[in-house]
CSV table of C-alpha atoms in Angstrom, one decimal:
chain,number,residue,atom,x,y,z
C,19,ILE,CA,-15.0,-6.9,-26.5
C,20,GLU,CA,-18.1,-9.2,-27.6
C,21,PRO,CA,-20.3,-10.8,-25.0
C,22,LEU,CA,-19.3,-14.5,-24.1
C,23,LYS,CA,-21.3,-16.4,-26.9
C,24,ALA,CA,-19.3,-19.8,-26.4
C,25,GLN,CA,-18.8,-21.8,-23.5
C,26,GLY,CA,-15.2,-21.9,-24.0
C,27,ASP,CA,-14.7,-18.1,-24.6
C,28,LEU,CA,-12.5,-16.3,-22.0
C,29,PRO,CA,-11.3,-13.0,-21.9
C,30,GLN,CA,-7.9,-12.1,-22.0
C,31,TRP,CA,-7.5,-10.6,-18.6
C,32,LEU,CA,-8.7,-13.9,-17.1
C,33,ALA,CA,-7.1,-16.2,-19.5
C,34,THR,CA,-3.7,-14.7,-18.4
C,35,GLY,CA,-4.5,-15.2,-14.8
C,36,LEU,CA,-3.7,-11.6,-14.4
C,37,GLN,CA,-0.2,-12.4,-13.5
C,38,SER,CA,0.7,-8.8,-12.9
C,39,THR,CA,-1.7,-8.3,-10.2
C,40,ALA,CA,-2.6,-12.0,-9.2
C,41,ALA,CA,-1.4,-11.9,-5.6
C,42,PRO,CA,0.2,-10.1,-2.6
C,43,ALA,CA,3.6,-11.3,-1.3
C,44,ALA,CA,2.1,-13.9,0.8
C,45,VAL,CA,0.5,-15.8,-2.1
C,46,ALA,CA,3.9,-16.3,-3.7
C,47,ALA,CA,4.7,-18.6,-0.9
C,48,ALA,CA,5.2,-22.2,-1.8
C,49,ALA,CA,2.3,-24.7,-1.5
C,50,ALA,CA,2.5,-26.6,1.7
C,51,ALA,CA,0.4,-29.6,0.8
C,52,GLY,CA,2.1,-33.0,1.3
C,53,ASP,CA,1.2,-36.4,-0.2
C,54,ASP,CA,-1.6,-37.1,2.2
C,55,GLY,CA,-3.4,-33.8,1.2
C,56,ARG,CA,-2.7,-32.2,4.6
C,57,THR,CA,-1.4,-28.5,4.9
C,58,SER,CA,1.4,-27.7,7.2
C,59,ASP,CA,-1.2,-27.3,10.0
C,60,GLY,CA,-2.2,-30.8,9.5
C,61,HIS,CA,-5.6,-29.7,7.9
C,62,ALA,CA,-7.0,-32.4,5.6
C,63,HIS,CA,-8.7,-31.2,2.5
C,64,ALA,CA,-11.5,-33.1,0.9
C,65,THR,CA,-9.9,-32.8,-2.4
C,66,ALA,CA,-7.2,-35.3,-1.7
C,67,GLY,CA,-7.1,-38.3,-3.9
C,68,ALA,CA,-8.7,-38.8,-7.2
C,69,ALA,CA,-11.3,-41.7,-8.1
C,70,PRO,CA,-10.4,-43.7,-11.1
C,71,ASP,CA,-14.0,-43.2,-12.4
C,72,GLN,CA,-13.7,-39.6,-12.9
C,73,PRO,CA,-15.4,-38.1,-15.7
C,74,HIS,CA,-13.0,-38.0,-19.0
C,75,ASP,CA,-13.6,-34.3,-19.5
C,76,LEU,CA,-12.6,-33.2,-15.9
C,77,PRO,CA,-9.9,-30.5,-16.0
C,78,GLU,CA,-6.5,-31.5,-14.8
C,79,LEU,CA,-6.5,-28.7,-11.9
C,80,LEU,CA,-9.7,-30.5,-10.6
C,81,ARG,CA,-8.3,-33.7,-11.1
C,82,HIS,CA,-5.2,-33.1,-9.3
C,83,PRO,CA,-5.2,-29.5,-7.6
C,84,PRO,CA,-1.9,-28.0,-7.3
C,85,TRP,CA,-2.1,-28.0,-3.6
C,86,GLN,CA,-1.9,-31.7,-3.5
C,87,ARG,CA,1.7,-31.6,-5.1
C,88,SER,CA,4.3,-33.3,-2.8
C,89,LYS,CA,7.1,-31.4,-4.6
C,90,LYS,CA,7.3,-27.6,-3.9
C,91,PRO,CA,7.4,-25.7,-7.3
C,92,SER,CA,10.4,-23.7,-8.1
C,93,ALA,CA,10.4,-19.9,-8.7
C,94,LYS,CA,10.4,-20.7,-12.4
C,95,ASP,CA,7.6,-23.3,-12.2
C,96,LYS,CA,5.5,-20.5,-10.4
C,97,LEU,CA,6.4,-17.9,-13.3
C,98,ASP,CA,5.5,-20.3,-16.0
C,99,GLN,CA,2.5,-21.8,-14.4
C,100,PRO,CA,1.0,-19.2,-12.0
C,101,TRP,CA,-1.7,-21.6,-10.7
C,102,LEU,CA,1.0,-22.9,-8.8
C,103,LYS,CA,1.4,-19.7,-6.7
C,104,LEU,CA,-0.4,-20.6,-3.4
C,105,PRO,CA,-0.6,-19.2,0.1
C,106,SER,CA,1.3,-21.1,2.7
C,107,ARG,CA,-1.9,-22.0,4.2
C,108,LEU,CA,-4.9,-22.8,2.3
C,109,PRO,CA,-8.4,-21.6,3.2
C,110,SER,CA,-10.8,-24.0,4.6
C,111,LEU,CA,-14.5,-24.1,3.5
C,112,PRO,CA,-16.7,-22.1,6.2
C,113,VAL,CA,-19.1,-24.6,8.3
C,114,PHE,CA,-22.1,-23.2,6.9
C,115,VAL,CA,-21.2,-24.0,3.1
C,116,ALA,CA,-23.1,-27.4,2.6
C,117,SER,CA,-21.6,-28.6,-0.8
C,118,GLY,CA,-23.9,-31.6,-0.9
C,119,ARG,CA,-26.9,-29.2,-0.9
C,120,LEU,CA,-25.6,-27.1,-3.9
C,121,ALA,CA,-27.1,-27.5,-7.3
C,122,PRO,CA,-24.5,-29.7,-9.1
C,123,ALA,CA,-21.9,-28.0,-11.2
C,124,ARG,CA,-21.8,-29.8,-14.4
C,125,LEU,CA,-19.1,-30.5,-17.2
C,126,ARG,CA,-20.1,-28.9,-20.5
C,127,GLU,CA,-19.1,-31.8,-22.7
C,128,SER,CA,-20.1,-34.8,-20.7
C,129,GLY,CA,-23.0,-33.2,-18.6
C,130,GLN,CA,-21.7,-35.2,-15.6
C,131,ALA,CA,-21.8,-33.5,-12.1
C,132,LEU,CA,-18.5,-32.5,-10.7
C,133,PRO,CA,-17.5,-35.3,-8.2
C,134,PRO,CA,-17.2,-34.1,-4.7
C,135,PRO,CA,-13.5,-33.7,-4.5
C,136,ALA,CA,-13.5,-31.6,-7.7
C,137,LEU,CA,-16.3,-29.5,-6.3
C,138,GLU,CA,-14.3,-28.9,-3.4
C,139,ALA,CA,-11.3,-28.0,-5.4
C,140,LEU,CA,-13.4,-25.4,-7.6
C,141,LEU,CA,-14.6,-23.8,-4.3
C,142,THR,CA,-11.1,-23.5,-3.1
C,143,MET,CA,-10.2,-21.7,-6.2
C,144,PHE,CA,-12.9,-19.2,-5.5
C,145,MET,CA,-11.5,-18.8,-2.2
C,146,LEU,CA,-8.1,-18.1,-3.7
C,147,SER,CA,-9.4,-15.3,-5.7
C,148,LYS,CA,-9.5,-11.6,-5.1
C,149,PRO,CA,-11.4,-8.8,-6.9
C,150,GLY,CA,-9.7,-8.2,-10.1
C,151,ALA,CA,-7.4,-11.1,-9.5
C,152,PRO,CA,-9.0,-14.5,-10.1
C,153,TYR,CA,-7.2,-17.5,-9.2
C,154,ALA,CA,-4.9,-18.3,-12.3
C,155,GLY,CA,-6.2,-21.7,-12.6
C,156,MET,CA,-9.6,-20.8,-13.2
C,157,ALA,CA,-8.7,-19.9,-16.9
C,158,GLN,CA,-8.3,-23.7,-17.4
C,159,VAL,CA,-11.3,-24.7,-15.3
C,160,LEU,CA,-14.4,-22.5,-16.2
C,161,PRO,CA,-14.3,-23.2,-19.9
C,162,ALA,CA,-15.2,-26.9,-19.2
C,163,LEU,CA,-18.2,-26.3,-17.0
C,164,ASP,CA,-21.8,-25.8,-18.1
C,165,ARG,CA,-22.7,-22.2,-17.6
C,166,ALA,CA,-26.3,-22.7,-16.6
C,167,ALA,CA,-25.4,-25.5,-14.1
C,168,LEU,CA,-22.7,-23.3,-12.9
C,169,ALA,CA,-25.1,-20.3,-12.3
C,170,ALA,CA,-27.5,-22.5,-10.4
C,171,MET,CA,-24.7,-23.6,-8.1
C,172,GLY,CA,-23.6,-19.9,-7.5
C,173,ARG,CA,-27.1,-19.0,-6.5
C,174,ASP,CA,-27.3,-21.7,-4.0
C,175,LEU,CA,-23.9,-20.8,-2.7
C,176,HIS,CA,-25.0,-17.1,-2.4
C,177,ARG,CA,-28.1,-18.5,-0.6
C,178,GLN,CA,-26.0,-20.3,2.0
C,179,TRP,CA,-23.9,-17.3,2.7
C,180,SER,CA,-27.0,-14.9,3.0
C,181,GLU,CA,-28.7,-17.5,5.5
C,182,ALA,CA,-25.4,-17.4,7.6
C,183,ALA,CA,-25.9,-13.5,7.8
C,184,CYS,CA,-23.4,-12.6,5.0
C,185,PRO,CA,-20.2,-12.9,7.1
C,186,ASN,CA,-17.6,-10.5,5.7
C,187,GLU,CA,-14.7,-13.0,6.1
C,188,ASP,CA,-16.5,-15.3,3.5
C,189,ARG,CA,-17.2,-12.5,0.9
C,190,TRP,CA,-15.4,-14.7,-1.7
C,191,ILE,CA,-18.8,-16.3,-2.0
C,192,LEU,CA,-20.1,-12.8,-3.3
C,193,LEU,CA,-17.0,-12.6,-5.5
C,194,ALA,CA,-17.8,-16.0,-7.0
C,195,GLN,CA,-20.8,-14.5,-8.6
C,196,ALA,CA,-18.6,-12.6,-11.0
C,197,TRP,CA,-18.0,-16.0,-12.6
C,198,THR,CA,-20.9,-17.9,-12.1
C,199,ALA,CA,-23.9,-15.5,-12.3
C,200,ASP,CA,-26.4,-15.5,-15.1
C,201,ALA,CA,-28.6,-12.5,-15.9
C,202,GLY,CA,-31.1,-13.4,-13.0
C,203,ALA,CA,-28.2,-13.6,-10.4
C,204,MET,CA,-26.7,-10.3,-11.7
C,205,GLN,CA,-30.0,-8.6,-11.1
C,206,ASN,CA,-30.2,-10.0,-7.6
C,207,LEU,CA,-26.7,-8.7,-6.9
C,208,ILE,CA,-27.8,-5.2,-8.3
C,209,ASP,CA,-30.9,-5.3,-5.9
C,210,ASP,CA,-28.6,-6.4,-3.0
C,211,ILE,CA,-26.1,-3.6,-3.4
C,212,ALA,CA,-28.9,-0.9,-3.3
C,213,TRP,CA,-30.4,-2.9,-0.2
C,214,TRP,CA,-27.2,-3.0,1.6
C,215,ALA,CA,-26.5,0.7,0.9
C,216,GLY,CA,-30.0,1.6,2.0
C,217,MET,CA,-29.3,-0.4,5.5
C,218,GLY,CA,-26.1,1.4,5.9
C,219,ALA,CA,-23.8,-1.9,5.1
C,220,PHE,CA,-21.6,0.5,2.8
C,221,GLY,CA,-18.6,-2.0,3.0
C,222,ARG,CA,-20.6,-4.9,1.7
C,223,ALA,CA,-22.4,-2.6,-1.0
C,224,LYS,CA,-18.9,-1.3,-2.1
C,225,PHE,CA,-17.4,-4.9,-2.4
C,226,GLY,CA,-20.6,-5.7,-4.6
C,227,LEU,CA,-19.7,-3.0,-6.9
C,228,SER,CA,-16.3,-4.6,-7.4
C,229,VAL,CA,-17.9,-8.0,-8.2
C,230,LEU,CA,-20.0,-6.0,-10.8
C,231,ALA,CA,-16.8,-4.9,-12.4
C,232,ASP,CA,-15.1,-8.4,-12.5
C,233,MET,CA,-18.6,-9.7,-13.9
C,234,ALA,CA,-18.4,-7.2,-16.7
C,235,ALA,CA,-14.8,-7.9,-17.4
C,236,PHE,CA,-15.4,-11.7,-17.3
C,237,GLN,CA,-18.6,-11.7,-19.4
C,238,GLY,CA,-17.8,-8.8,-21.7
C,239,SER,CA,-21.3,-7.8,-21.3
C,240,ASP,CA,-23.1,-4.3,-20.8
C,241,GLY,CA,-25.3,-5.3,-18.0
C,242,PRO,CA,-22.9,-5.1,-15.2
C,243,LEU,CA,-21.5,-1.9,-16.7
C,244,LYS,CA,-24.9,-0.3,-17.0
C,245,ALA,CA,-25.6,-1.1,-13.5
C,246,LEU,CA,-22.3,0.4,-12.2
C,247,VAL,CA,-22.9,3.7,-14.2
C,248,ARG,CA,-26.3,3.9,-12.7
C,249,PHE,CA,-25.0,3.6,-9.1
C,250,ALA,CA,-22.6,6.3,-10.1
C,251,ASP,CA,-25.2,8.6,-11.2
C,252,LYS,CA,-28.1,8.1,-8.9
C,253,GLY,CA,-27.0,5.8,-6.5
C,254,LYS,CA,-26.4,6.7,-2.7
C,255,PRO,CA,-23.9,9.6,-2.4
C,256,SER,CA,-21.4,7.1,-0.7
C,257,LEU,CA,-21.3,4.7,-3.7
C,258,ARG,CA,-21.1,7.2,-6.5
C,259,LYS,CA,-17.2,7.5,-6.4
C,260,PRO,CA,-16.7,3.9,-5.7
C,261,ALA,CA,-19.1,3.0,-8.7
C,262,LEU,CA,-17.3,5.4,-11.1
C,263,GLU,CA,-13.9,3.8,-10.0
C,264,GLN,CA,-15.3,0.3,-10.7
C,265,VAL,CA,-16.7,1.4,-14.1
C,266,GLN,CA,-13.1,2.7,-15.0
C,267,LYS,CA,-11.4,-0.6,-13.7
C,268,ALA,CA,-13.9,-2.8,-15.8
C,269,ALA,CA,-13.2,-0.8,-18.8
C,270,GLU,CA,-9.6,-1.1,-18.5
C,271,ARG,CA,-9.7,-4.8,-18.0
C,272,MET,CA,-11.9,-5.1,-21.2
C,273,GLY,CA,-9.5,-3.0,-23.2
C,274,MET,CA,-12.0,0.0,-23.6
C,275,THR,CA,-10.9,3.7,-23.9
C,276,PRO,CA,-13.0,6.1,-22.1
C,277,ASP,CA,-14.6,7.3,-25.3
C,278,GLU,CA,-15.3,3.7,-26.5
C,279,LEU,CA,-16.9,3.4,-23.0
C,280,GLY,CA,-19.1,6.4,-23.6
C,281,ASP,CA,-20.2,5.4,-27.0
C,282,ARG,CA,-21.1,1.9,-25.9
C,283,LEU,CA,-23.3,2.9,-22.7
C,284,ILE,CA,-24.4,6.5,-22.6
C,285,PRO,CA,-26.9,6.1,-25.5
C,286,ASP,CA,-28.5,3.2,-24.1
C,287,LEU,CA,-28.6,4.7,-20.6
C,288,GLY,CA,-30.0,8.2,-21.8
C,289,LEU,CA,-27.4,10.0,-20.1
């Protein structure tokens, strides 16, 4: 697997939406949003409605998010279009996320910033993702976004999460680094994992390892893999086995055999 060289390149594991592992049973529930953009509990989402002056290169799933559909998708629809698989109740943005204070996520072709409703839709897609199972619709959305601008937005999002004391229920923000991070953000995550482990926050550190695995699979790059191998070899004892497991998961998603993984990493790591 070659590293991502073009903005539009996506690895197969993400492009297929990971249909085989995309969701637990609850995620297969039909979308509950109505014409007014409200869920069954009456919650209004900021993504409701589409301005007529939206950028021409705005992806359809950001222009008209699936949870706005008034018609419930059939089982066949959800099989053919896995991005229609939604929980019965959509998550809401945490109060500490100030989307207006995030660096603007920009479209790759036009350079225009995402309109606020489209940004809210993108953040909702991040919230719907799980380790190893990104929301299927992101395969259509991420190639349209400028990578540098996306990385800046991801750093601001991570900063807001950190300033809110890193609440566990909003770890989706940490997971979002898998798809937004550049080299600098990746190094920040590596440093955070080591810090959390040193402070006894092993649950958060282990979750960070899974983010590195998703990052390696998405980017097709060696950096996150090398970091995982270092944690498996020289990290805190409680992180070594989880790090090794994440190396194996990342290699599987990248279509690499154990021998290929060794050939690719061991010489550079001096192991």
